[in-house]
Amino acid sequence: MKKNKLTPYLLIAPTFVLFTIFFLFPLFYSFSLTFVEWNGFAIDKTFVGVSNYLRLFKDEDFINALKNTITYALWTVPLSVSISLVLSYILDEKVKGFQALKGIFFLPHIVSLVAVGVVWSWIYLPDKYGLLNVILAFFGIEIHQWLHDPDLALISLVIIGVWKSIGYNMVIFIAGLVAIPKSLYEAAEIDGAQGLQRFVYITLPMLKPTIFFVMVSSTIYSLFQIFDIVKVTTNGGPIGRTEMLVTYLYKVGFTNYEMGYASAIAFVLFAITVLITIVQKKFIEEK
Amino acid sequence: MKKRVLALLLASIMILALGLSGCTSTASEPAAAEPAAETSEPVAEPAQEPVEVSFWHGYTPEKTEVLDELIARYEAENQNVTINARFVASGEEMLQKVQAALLSGEEPNMLWGYPTWTGVLESSGKLVNLGQVMDSEWKADLPEGILNAGAFKGDIYSVPIEAGTLYLIYNKDMFAEAGIENPPTTWNELYEDAKLLTKGEQYGVWLPIAPNERTTWTWETFLWQNKGEILNSDGTNIGFNNVAGLEALEFYTKVIQDGYAPTSVGQDPFIDEQVAMVYATQGAANAYINKFEMNVGVAMLPGKEKLATGLGSNHYFMFKSDEAVEKATLDFMKWMTSGDNHAEWAIRTGYLPVSDSARTSERYQSFGAENSHMIEAAKALTYGVARPPIEEYPKVSNVISATIEKIVYGEMTVEEGMEKIQKEADSIFK
């Protein structure tokens, strides 16, 4: 009987040990770094208390990065969620070549972010060198600098972000749509509901949990993981207009070699993400 | 059931061992690396004990090929030594790799990198003080200016292996088209020529503004030409918050703001014929001339109060390990940096040679006779100024380039920009 009690522990042991070594330990170690000043090379670390956290409030670059990240999320999340919802609804209505289209929309999601960044930075090349400008010029639209224009750089990144995430969101939406009982639509049709009415009064309410899930994951994604594309395309420029929290903390840590301060930024980012997740979870539970 | 539990147990142990093996080996290594041989006394070589030297570099594939050839030759001459040269990362990214390696005790014996890294690398306590172990004949063979580019707090922690300078590379066809006969020699001429060369989507000169070291380095040449200095005389803060610095900042940003230099560029604005002039090294000139077969001229950078250019050098660093390895590493460094070996390295890679013995060698002399742009670069080398290899330099550099970008985009005036640089410098040098 005794060995049966041991079996479950043994079963979870490998994961648990690896989790401790590669997740818990770095987490606590990195937290301890938020209280020191350290260049990442030196043998000695200087204890500075909470001054790394206090510095955040006075750091214009940090506030700028925070502002950019929130702006980016506010643009990308609603755009990508609404576009993918509409597209999935259309595809779900038995469009010809439905499977092939689904595959095509999903493709951007599985491509490496670095490759995506490189390709898009070519598309966005300034003046006559970029594909997008050449196409726009064909239609007589004025040539833009895109990633080099302080007013357009963030929007250019939003376009990449939306393009990249639509496919993934669609897969989840389509799964949600399939789960809605067809009898509801039939009943609505008998009552005389039109296409748009069916979408607003049946699809949307039934899909609410899915929408919330997609919104939560998209928000976290745009807060936490908007790194590779920025690093490859703009590296935070021009004049810091596309600097995100993650790229900024990377620069602080690995260009300025301030590991303590970088860790403090990381923990603030962590706190923001947890907060958003809790708020969004509350929403779902209320429904 | 018993068998299943046993199998499970074995599997867990295996995974555990796999996970831990990475940690245990790294944990024990720094201890092994502790006994440092910083003595200058020659130590008798252990009788042909095989020695392995790990060497990290960031060379392009073409240069790596040359390097591998030279290493093979060195290994043939020194049967017991194996040099494990490996491309790890190029440019500043190498320092990030080294940082991770130092923390886990996986650092190489020999590292190729920039002298500006000296400060941070030294703080690890694992860097060998090369000034103490290099022999006097070797030191005398290296020009003082280049050798001192790797000096930190009075000690020399690295040996130069390649040198390069910024000079003016210009498109002769565009110059002819604009009716300009000679390249500019002063700031005023630079401005006027850039104006003449600008039309439509073509610009006179490329002065970079992206927030990175290239921007800072290019701007620093203007600072030096105006008799300014990056640091104050005792090295405790920046030294260019004065007329010299303001004029340099103003001229640099004015050329761009007046529309004679582009704010955004494609892959390479010179190859794209987007600009007629660039501030670049002889490596770029080599590529334009030999690879892209462009009609290119080279000249010393235009000056103002004096002639000056950026002196760039790549250096070899050595990390502490056991005596035999350190000795072999040092020997290989000397072999690479002097005489015919070094002349061959310089000729085939397009860098400027660092040691006198290589520069005066017959081989390099006859090469120079056929490659006038290299002679021009060597001439520029005499006006070269090195960037201070202090720990704070990377941060100061970031602030300068970020500010230049902001001024160009009209976010702040030159004076406000200088104020911002000073404010940030105060906290960097606190």
mmCIF file of C-alpha atoms in Angstrom, chain B residues 187-188 190-192 194-195 198 203 205 207-209 219 222 246-263 404-405 407-410 412-414:
data_model
loop_
_atom_site.group_PDB
_atom_site.id
_atom_site.type_symbol
_atom_site.label_atom_id
_atom_site.label_comp_id
_atom_site.label_asym_id
_atom_site.label_seq_id
_atom_site.Cartn_x
_atom_site.Cartn_y
_atom_site.Cartn_z
ATOM 1 C CA TRP B 187 33.636 71.447 -42.251
ATOM 2 C CA ASN B 188 32.554 74.348 -44.458
ATOM 3 C CA LEU B 190 31.783 69.420 -46.348
ATOM 4 C CA TYR B 191 28.593 71.426 -45.868
ATOM 5 C CA GLU B 192 28.844 73.133 -49.258
ATOM 6 C CA ALA B 194 26.867 68.052 -49.377
ATOM 7 C CA LYS B 195 24.532 70.821 -50.515
ATOM 8 C CA THR B 198 21.843 66.729 -52.730
ATOM 9 C CA TYR B 203 21.870 63.140 -50.392
ATOM 10 C CA VAL B 205 26.614 62.651 -46.951
ATOM 11 C CA LEU B 207 25.752 61.055 -40.817
ATOM 12 C CA PRO B 208 24.034 58.276 -38.853
ATOM 13 C CA ILE B 209 21.472 59.143 -36.162
ATOM 14 C CA TRP B 219 29.986 62.422 -34.063
ATOM 15 C CA PHE B 222 33.690 66.149 -35.180
ATOM 16 C CA LEU B 246 28.158 72.476 -28.724
ATOM 17 C CA GLU B 247 29.611 73.453 -32.112
ATOM 18 C CA ALA B 248 30.217 69.812 -33.007
ATOM 19 C CA LEU B 249 26.670 68.872 -31.988
ATOM 20 C CA GLU B 250 25.224 71.830 -33.845
ATOM 21 C CA PHE B 251 27.129 71.221 -37.098
ATOM 22 C CA TYR B 252 26.384 67.478 -37.122
ATOM 23 C CA THR B 253 22.652 67.922 -36.620
ATOM 24 C CA LYS B 254 22.428 70.964 -38.909
ATOM 25 C CA VAL B 255 23.707 69.046 -41.938
ATOM 26 C CA ILE B 256 20.906 66.527 -41.394
ATOM 27 C CA GLN B 257 18.194 69.025 -40.498
ATOM 28 C CA ASP B 258 19.011 71.128 -43.557
ATOM 29 C CA GLY B 259 18.301 68.054 -45.637
ATOM 30 C CA TYR B 260 21.796 67.254 -46.916
ATOM 31 C CA ALA B 261 21.994 63.951 -45.036
ATOM 32 C CA PRO B 262 19.179 61.352 -44.862
ATOM 33 C CA THR B 263 17.364 60.551 -41.621
ATOM 34 C CA ILE B 404 21.581 63.361 -31.428
ATOM 35 C CA GLU B 405 18.514 61.541 -32.731
ATOM 36 C CA ILE B 407 17.810 66.915 -31.762
ATOM 37 C CA VAL B 408 17.535 65.894 -35.404
ATOM 38 C CA TYR B 409 13.829 65.111 -34.998
ATOM 39 C CA GLY B 410 13.319 68.496 -33.385
ATOM 40 C CA MET B 412 15.031 69.416 -28.341
ATOM 41 C CA THR B 413 17.516 72.128 -29.228
ATOM 42 C CA VAL B 414 21.292 71.631 -29.272
#
